[in-house]
Amino acid sequence: MSHIAVFPGSFDPVTKGHESVVRRVLPLFDKIIVALGSNSAKGNMFPLEKRKQWLEQTFAGISQVQVEAYSGLTVDFCRQKGAKYIVRGIRTPGDYEYESNVALMNRAMGPEIETIFMLTLPEHTAISSSIVRDIVQHGGDASPFIPKGIHVSSGK
Amino acid sequence: MSHIAVFPGSFDPVTKGHESVVRRVLPLFDKIIVALGSNSAKGNMFPLEKRKQWLEQTFAGISQVQVEAYSGLTVDFCRQKGAKYIVRGIRTPGDYEYESNVALMNRAMGPEIETIFMLTLPEHTAISSSIVRDIVQHGGDASPFIPKGIHVSSGK
Amino acid sequence: MSHIAVFPGSFDPVTKGHESVVRRVLPLFDKIIVALGSNSAKGNMFPLEKRKQWLEQTFAGISQVQVEAYSGLTVDFCRQKGAKYIVRGIRTPGDYEYESNVALMNRAMGPEIETIFMLTLPEHTAISSSIVRDIVQHGGDASPFIPKGIHVSSGK
Amino acid sequence: MSHIAVFPGSFDPVTKGHESVVRRVLPLFDKIIVALGSNSAKGNMFPLEKRKQWLEQTFAGISQVQVEAYSGLTVDFCRQKGAKYIVRGIRTPGDYEYESNVALMNRAMGPEIETIFMLTLPEHTAISSSIVRDIVQHGGDASPFIPKGIHVSSGK
Amino acid sequence: MSHIAVFPGSFDPVTKGHESVVRRVLPLFDKIIVALGSNSAKGNMFPLEKRKQWLEQTFAGISQVQVEAYSGLTVDFCRQKGAKYIVRGIRTPGDYEYESNVALMNRAMGPEIETIFMLTLPEHTAISSSIVRDIVQHGGDASPFIPKGIHVSSGK
Amino acid sequence: MSHIAVFPGSFDPVTKGHESVVRRVLPLFDKIIVALGSNSAKGNMFPLEKRKQWLEQTFAGISQVQVEAYSGLTVDFCRQKGAKYIVRGIRTPGDYEYESNVALMNRAMGPEIETIFMLTLPEHTAISSSIVRDIVQHGGDASPFIPKGIHVSSGK
């Protein structure tokens, strides 16, 4: 049986923190699907196509990582892909609070799917997509916080 | 003197967690008023009438529980109803953080009104109205999380 | 049916925070038993007799409040006394963390007994028994933090 | 070298908590610039001009305090003003969570600028701008929570 | 390359929560070493031999799980065993706080070893070894909280 | 008027985190007194003399920093030294919880003395004295976590 994990998020935009979590947990899985939530409701800053392209660029060299957009419930997407694990990174206790709620609810809806967590590295603690958006909106330089080779700007 | 409590919320929609807290604290009071906030600003998913009807259905068999819509400050509503206690359920530390702030502010505005808290049951920890809305919006089945006999769907 | 609550603790020593919580929740009950844990293991600063005397002094004028020492599980004591509610005060999120664990465990062992929580008043947030002990040990004056008329000193 | 601090915020509206933090940290600095964020995105309740006027009124008698609107990154504003310190007040652990993230990110972008924190006074713990807005929107009296002499109403 | 994980703890005593975490994460690894800390300093309630025997009994039927006592740093034990992952369960935000500190420190000392976390199931949230010890010390029945077939009593 | 701050602790032992906080806040003060608590009760791992010597070594080159042992209440020590500020570093939300309690209590006993907080640097988040003691006790190498030139070992 092959081990498949889903790493879900809105990646608005992808950060060095996301990249690092995927790389660190990779040895445990045969495939990690970076699952880009495409629900229109949430009001993302960057369009789906852009976010997807940045993810593909980030994980271009890693054949076990696959980027896919999805809509609907995460547990339904996992079932459809044969994934038994959801992977999430945690930066802060506030993250933990939120993530543990989502994990409990996912468990209630899909008890056969387990969520596993990794801490982001200390140097990535301050890096969230929302703070990156903040920097971009204020005209700051976000490049130290996003994967190498990716250019994010508010004009995009 | 009769003991009256107010159990305020937006109940968008009512959950099994809400129902359970009311039932468990009921023996302490002669009457519990489930007070449905009708402030338009908040942007609820379900219309006031629907939310009220679900609450009435939930507590249909319990004569000491009364459902009322209200607007304005909660402490003013308590005074108008002769309620000396506000009851709130707490699911998580994040809830606690939010609820303790509201309780402190209510106390500053109405020092004669006390807020008492109950923990939701472990099996209800993951159930919040916002997560139920999330499930409904993604086309999932929310029925395990809301009171028996109530049907919530995004088409409503 | 009469409503009885148990307010358990080690009261090492009783503080203004304890006193205030009992007074504020009192209208809801016919009797509140301030239950002084007498387990020897914990290493209290003040002897049981002293702690009991201070509690009796604190609640001397209130006939519905009764002070009793107990050992064994709190839920067993509740059953023995016919109490259906445990009352606890919460000062801080750290308190909440601890108290919610104890409440969950008590529920697992005595599902018919509910725990209800009240927040301590803002002016009592900083007052815990352990900080009072700290002040006493360092030769400070603890009188602003303990009930009127009670004298606590390390020489006791 | 003169010590300059920036006290940034949206002050929507200024509260007694803000006022108190500035007064208490003032002795450490030659000048404190109360920096009013003018970013349009955030959706403030009160217009920039009103918020600025209230701040000026609040600190009218204190020559070392200066009120300025700014846009862009806070660290850029600090550099432009020669400020080596950012000052922030913390009311609750939730505040701490948020503030520590912002401070880490500011450090990443401006390592020469330090953020220092003060706790708000216990009597100000419940007072946040968002709760004041809530009170105003519900027709309550916010005057106990904002600096003396300032009148905030929803009709403004 | 085979995937080996270490699940370290003092297991004083093992609980249903421990058992469940190991079973749920098991599919990801070829071997999980339940690593029983034998440091004398900590003052455990139950002797090492007893704790080890209970662990062996708990995981008797699962050939991929191996129980070993160890002393010294956890990262050194991992290296010695060829384990690239440490697994830990999290019950509460307080647990998270503690566990994230330990994980950061382990990372500082062994950057090639990753820690992954799983949430305990909602029904196990209240079950910690320290609460089980409490129940045992007060003469309560701890059997609902520990793995089937294990008998823990204070007389042991 | 000269600005004096007290940086209190048990420094058992001093860490790179302590050192960094003092250096970063130094520009705001004319003198910082590193105040080493000498209360015997607490059960420190290293003797007072050793801890004092390590502190003196750490701050040897900085004339504005002075190391002193003290007993009794911290606010009394501040008064005796003419210090109007207490400085504390915060690593984690758990630290914050503890520190905010102590600061509130110090304020209750010495309202003229303010406590200011700084976050430790991200790379120091995992470094606490207790974790350093843990490493030392397990025979690990603590040198990356303590100030340069200081040698801590369990044989000391």
mmCIF file with all atom_site columns, C-alpha atoms in Angstrom, chain E residues 40-141:
data_model
loop_
_atom_site.group_PDB
_atom_site.id
_atom_site.type_symbol
_atom_site.label_atom_id
_atom_site.label_alt_id
_atom_site.label_comp_id
_atom_site.label_asym_id
_atom_site.label_entity_id
_atom_site.label_seq_id
_atom_site.pdbx_PDB_ins_code
_atom_site.Cartn_x
_atom_site.Cartn_y
_atom_site.Cartn_z
_atom_site.occupancy
_atom_site.B_iso_or_equiv
_atom_site.pdbx_formal_charge
_atom_site.auth_seq_id
_atom_site.auth_comp_id
_atom_site.auth_asym_id
_atom_site.auth_atom_id
_atom_site.pdbx_PDB_model_num
ATOM 1   C CA . SER E 1 40  ? 15.827  8.520  38.423 1.00 0.00 ? 40  SER E CA 1
ATOM 2   C CA . ALA E 1 41  ? 15.568  12.239 39.161 1.00 0.00 ? 41  ALA E CA 1
ATOM 3   C CA . LYS E 1 42  ? 11.962  12.716 38.207 1.00 0.00 ? 42  LYS E CA 1
ATOM 4   C CA . GLY E 1 43  ? 10.302  10.961 41.087 1.00 0.00 ? 43  GLY E CA 1
ATOM 5   C CA . ASN E 1 44  ? 7.910   8.591  39.377 1.00 0.00 ? 44  ASN E CA 1
ATOM 6   C CA . MET E 1 45  ? 5.033   6.971  41.245 1.00 0.00 ? 45  MET E CA 1
ATOM 7   C CA . PHE E 1 46  ? 5.514   3.513  39.752 1.00 0.00 ? 46  PHE E CA 1
ATOM 8   C CA . PRO E 1 47  ? 8.840   1.656  39.490 1.00 0.00 ? 47  PRO E CA 1
ATOM 9   C CA . LEU E 1 48  ? 10.539  1.350  36.098 1.00 0.00 ? 48  LEU E CA 1
ATOM 10  C CA . GLU E 1 49  ? 9.991   -2.405 35.889 1.00 0.00 ? 49  GLU E CA 1
ATOM 11  C CA . LYS E 1 50  ? 6.269   -2.055 36.502 1.00 0.00 ? 50  LYS E CA 1
ATOM 12  C CA . ARG E 1 51  ? 5.932   0.722  33.917 1.00 0.00 ? 51  ARG E CA 1
ATOM 13  C CA . LYS E 1 52  ? 7.852   -1.319 31.378 1.00 0.00 ? 52  LYS E CA 1
ATOM 14  C CA . GLN E 1 53  ? 5.750   -4.416 31.992 1.00 0.00 ? 53  GLN E CA 1
ATOM 15  C CA . TRP E 1 54  ? 2.528   -2.419 31.495 1.00 0.00 ? 54  TRP E CA 1
ATOM 16  C CA . LEU E 1 55  ? 3.835   -1.030 28.208 1.00 0.00 ? 55  LEU E CA 1
ATOM 17  C CA . GLU E 1 56  ? 4.808   -4.485 26.982 1.00 0.00 ? 56  GLU E CA 1
ATOM 18  C CA . GLN E 1 57  ? 1.392   -5.790 27.924 1.00 0.00 ? 57  GLN E CA 1
ATOM 19  C CA . THR E 1 58  ? -0.304  -2.876 26.134 1.00 0.00 ? 58  THR E CA 1
ATOM 20  C CA . PHE E 1 59  ? 1.507   -3.474 22.861 1.00 0.00 ? 59  PHE E CA 1
ATOM 21  C CA . ALA E 1 60  ? 1.892   -7.244 23.169 1.00 0.00 ? 60  ALA E CA 1
ATOM 22  C CA . GLY E 1 61  ? 0.082   -8.071 19.957 1.00 0.00 ? 61  GLY E CA 1
ATOM 23  C CA . ILE E 1 62  ? 1.831   -5.568 17.716 1.00 0.00 ? 62  ILE E CA 1
ATOM 24  C CA . SER E 1 63  ? 5.120   -6.796 16.339 1.00 0.00 ? 63  SER E CA 1
ATOM 25  C CA . GLN E 1 64  ? 6.233   -3.404 14.977 1.00 0.00 ? 64  GLN E CA 1
ATOM 26  C CA . VAL E 1 65  ? 6.109   -1.874 18.453 1.00 0.00 ? 65  VAL E CA 1
ATOM 27  C CA . GLN E 1 66  ? 9.063   -2.407 20.729 1.00 0.00 ? 66  GLN E CA 1
ATOM 28  C CA . VAL E 1 67  ? 9.438   -1.209 24.329 1.00 0.00 ? 67  VAL E CA 1
ATOM 29  C CA . GLU E 1 68  ? 12.829  -0.055 25.599 1.00 0.00 ? 68  GLU E CA 1
ATOM 30  C CA . ALA E 1 69  ? 14.029  1.785  28.660 1.00 0.00 ? 69  ALA E CA 1
ATOM 31  C CA . TYR E 1 70  ? 16.617  4.504  28.036 1.00 0.00 ? 70  TYR E CA 1
ATOM 32  C CA . SER E 1 71  ? 18.524  7.199  29.839 1.00 0.00 ? 71  SER E CA 1
ATOM 33  C CA . GLY E 1 72  ? 20.368  10.227 28.501 1.00 0.00 ? 72  GLY E CA 1
ATOM 34  C CA . LEU E 1 73  ? 19.170  12.618 25.808 1.00 0.00 ? 73  LEU E CA 1
ATOM 35  C CA . THR E 1 74  ? 16.299  11.520 23.595 1.00 0.00 ? 74  THR E CA 1
ATOM 36  C CA . VAL E 1 75  ? 18.123  12.616 20.432 1.00 0.00 ? 75  VAL E CA 1
ATOM 37  C CA . ASP E 1 76  ? 21.085  10.436 21.363 1.00 0.00 ? 76  ASP E CA 1
ATOM 38  C CA . PHE E 1 77  ? 18.759  7.470  21.827 1.00 0.00 ? 77  PHE E CA 1
ATOM 39  C CA . CYS E 1 78  ? 17.211  8.182  18.408 1.00 0.00 ? 78  CYS E CA 1
ATOM 40  C CA . ARG E 1 79  ? 20.619  8.226  16.750 1.00 0.00 ? 79  ARG E CA 1
ATOM 41  C CA . GLN E 1 80  ? 21.612  4.999  18.406 1.00 0.00 ? 80  GLN E CA 1
ATOM 42  C CA . LYS E 1 81  ? 18.430  3.365  17.113 1.00 0.00 ? 81  LYS E CA 1
ATOM 43  C CA . GLY E 1 82  ? 18.497  4.902  13.642 1.00 0.00 ? 82  GLY E CA 1
ATOM 44  C CA . ALA E 1 83  ? 15.220  6.714  14.286 1.00 0.00 ? 83  ALA E CA 1
ATOM 45  C CA . LYS E 1 84  ? 14.603  9.831  12.223 1.00 0.00 ? 84  LYS E CA 1
ATOM 46  C CA . TYR E 1 85  ? 11.292  10.730 13.853 1.00 0.00 ? 85  TYR E CA 1
ATOM 47  C CA . ILE E 1 86  ? 10.038  11.405 17.350 1.00 0.00 ? 86  ILE E CA 1
ATOM 48  C CA . VAL E 1 87  ? 6.282   11.005 17.821 1.00 0.00 ? 87  VAL E CA 1
ATOM 49  C CA . ARG E 1 88  ? 4.316   12.799 20.514 1.00 0.00 ? 88  ARG E CA 1
ATOM 50  C CA . GLY E 1 89  ? 0.622   13.082 21.330 1.00 0.00 ? 89  GLY E CA 1
ATOM 51  C CA . ILE E 1 90  ? -0.957  16.400 22.290 1.00 0.00 ? 90  ILE E CA 1
ATOM 52  C CA . ARG E 1 91  ? -4.037  16.569 24.495 1.00 0.00 ? 91  ARG E CA 1
ATOM 53  C CA . THR E 1 92  ? -4.366  20.255 25.299 1.00 0.00 ? 92  THR E CA 1
ATOM 54  C CA . PRO E 1 93  ? -2.846  23.665 24.527 1.00 0.00 ? 93  PRO E CA 1
ATOM 55  C CA . GLY E 1 94  ? -0.843  23.310 27.722 1.00 0.00 ? 94  GLY E CA 1
ATOM 56  C CA . ASP E 1 95  ? 0.582   20.095 26.330 1.00 0.00 ? 95  ASP E CA 1
ATOM 57  C CA . TYR E 1 96  ? 1.324   21.889 23.086 1.00 0.00 ? 96  TYR E CA 1
ATOM 58  C CA . GLU E 1 97  ? 3.231   24.599 24.905 1.00 0.00 ? 97  GLU E CA 1
ATOM 59  C CA . TYR E 1 98  ? 5.388   22.057 26.670 1.00 0.00 ? 98  TYR E CA 1
ATOM 60  C CA . GLU E 1 99  ? 5.833   19.742 23.707 1.00 0.00 ? 99  GLU E CA 1
ATOM 61  C CA . SER E 1 100 ? 6.754   22.504 21.289 1.00 0.00 ? 100 SER E CA 1
ATOM 62  C CA . ASN E 1 101 ? 9.515   23.637 23.632 1.00 0.00 ? 101 ASN E CA 1
ATOM 63  C CA . VAL E 1 102 ? 10.929  20.154 23.916 1.00 0.00 ? 102 VAL E CA 1
ATOM 64  C CA . ALA E 1 103 ? 10.706  19.684 20.138 1.00 0.00 ? 103 ALA E CA 1
ATOM 65  C CA . LEU E 1 104 ? 12.555  22.943 19.491 1.00 0.00 ? 104 LEU E CA 1
ATOM 66  C CA . MET E 1 105 ? 15.298  21.960 21.889 1.00 0.00 ? 105 MET E CA 1
ATOM 67  C CA . ASN E 1 106 ? 15.576  18.477 20.425 1.00 0.00 ? 106 ASN E CA 1
ATOM 68  C CA . ARG E 1 107 ? 15.854  20.095 17.029 1.00 0.00 ? 107 ARG E CA 1
ATOM 69  C CA . ALA E 1 108 ? 18.648  22.353 18.264 1.00 0.00 ? 108 ALA E CA 1
ATOM 70  C CA . MET E 1 109 ? 20.546  19.285 19.441 1.00 0.00 ? 109 MET E CA 1
ATOM 71  C CA . GLY E 1 110 ? 19.586  16.929 16.629 1.00 0.00 ? 110 GLY E CA 1
ATOM 72  C CA . PRO E 1 111 ? 18.519  18.821 13.507 1.00 0.00 ? 111 PRO E CA 1
ATOM 73  C CA . GLU E 1 112 ? 18.272  15.653 11.456 1.00 0.00 ? 112 GLU E CA 1
ATOM 74  C CA . ILE E 1 113 ? 15.521  14.258 13.691 1.00 0.00 ? 113 ILE E CA 1
ATOM 75  C CA . GLU E 1 114 ? 11.966  15.517 13.159 1.00 0.00 ? 114 GLU E CA 1
ATOM 76  C CA . THR E 1 115 ? 9.186   15.546 15.730 1.00 0.00 ? 115 THR E CA 1
ATOM 77  C CA . ILE E 1 116 ? 5.663   14.867 14.547 1.00 0.00 ? 116 ILE E CA 1
ATOM 78  C CA . PHE E 1 117 ? 2.528   15.373 16.603 1.00 0.00 ? 117 PHE E CA 1
ATOM 79  C CA . MET E 1 118 ? -0.892  13.796 16.710 1.00 0.00 ? 118 MET E CA 1
ATOM 80  C CA . LEU E 1 119 ? -3.870  15.018 18.687 1.00 0.00 ? 119 LEU E CA 1
ATOM 81  C CA . THR E 1 120 ? -5.290  12.572 21.158 1.00 0.00 ? 120 THR E CA 1
ATOM 82  C CA . LEU E 1 121 ? -8.882  11.591 20.462 1.00 0.00 ? 121 LEU E CA 1
ATOM 83  C CA . PRO E 1 122 ? -11.567 13.821 22.037 1.00 0.00 ? 122 PRO E CA 1
ATOM 84  C CA . GLU E 1 123 ? -12.556 11.044 24.429 1.00 0.00 ? 123 GLU E CA 1
ATOM 85  C CA . HIS E 1 124 ? -8.953  10.898 25.685 1.00 0.00 ? 124 HIS E CA 1
ATOM 86  C CA . THR E 1 125 ? -8.463  14.636 26.198 1.00 0.00 ? 125 THR E CA 1
ATOM 87  C CA . ALA E 1 126 ? -8.899  14.449 29.931 1.00 0.00 ? 126 ALA E CA 1
ATOM 88  C CA . ILE E 1 127 ? -6.642  11.432 30.415 1.00 0.00 ? 127 ILE E CA 1
ATOM 89  C CA . SER E 1 128 ? -3.116  12.181 31.504 1.00 0.00 ? 128 SER E CA 1
ATOM 90  C CA . SER E 1 129 ? -0.770  10.035 33.539 1.00 0.00 ? 129 SER E CA 1
ATOM 91  C CA . SER E 1 130 ? -0.796  12.637 36.300 1.00 0.00 ? 130 SER E CA 1
ATOM 92  C CA . ILE E 1 131 ? -4.585  12.578 36.568 1.00 0.00 ? 131 ILE E CA 1
ATOM 93  C CA . VAL E 1 132 ? -4.523  8.788  36.620 1.00 0.00 ? 132 VAL E CA 1
ATOM 94  C CA . ARG E 1 133 ? -2.011  8.934  39.487 1.00 0.00 ? 133 ARG E CA 1
ATOM 95  C CA . ASP E 1 134 ? -4.316  11.367 41.264 1.00 0.00 ? 134 ASP E CA 1
ATOM 96  C CA . ILE E 1 135 ? -7.251  8.999  40.956 1.00 0.00 ? 135 ILE E CA 1
ATOM 97  C CA . VAL E 1 136 ? -5.195  6.081  42.184 1.00 0.00 ? 136 VAL E CA 1
ATOM 98  C CA . GLN E 1 137 ? -3.905  8.065  45.167 1.00 0.00 ? 137 GLN E CA 1
ATOM 99  C CA . HIS E 1 138 ? -7.448  9.050  46.142 1.00 0.00 ? 138 HIS E CA 1
ATOM 100 C CA . GLY E 1 139 ? -8.619  5.458  45.949 1.00 0.00 ? 139 GLY E CA 1
ATOM 101 C CA . GLY E 1 140 ? -10.608 5.929  42.735 1.00 0.00 ? 140 GLY E CA 1
ATOM 102 C CA . ASP E 1 141 ? -10.976 3.454  39.904 1.00 0.00 ? 141 ASP E CA 1
#
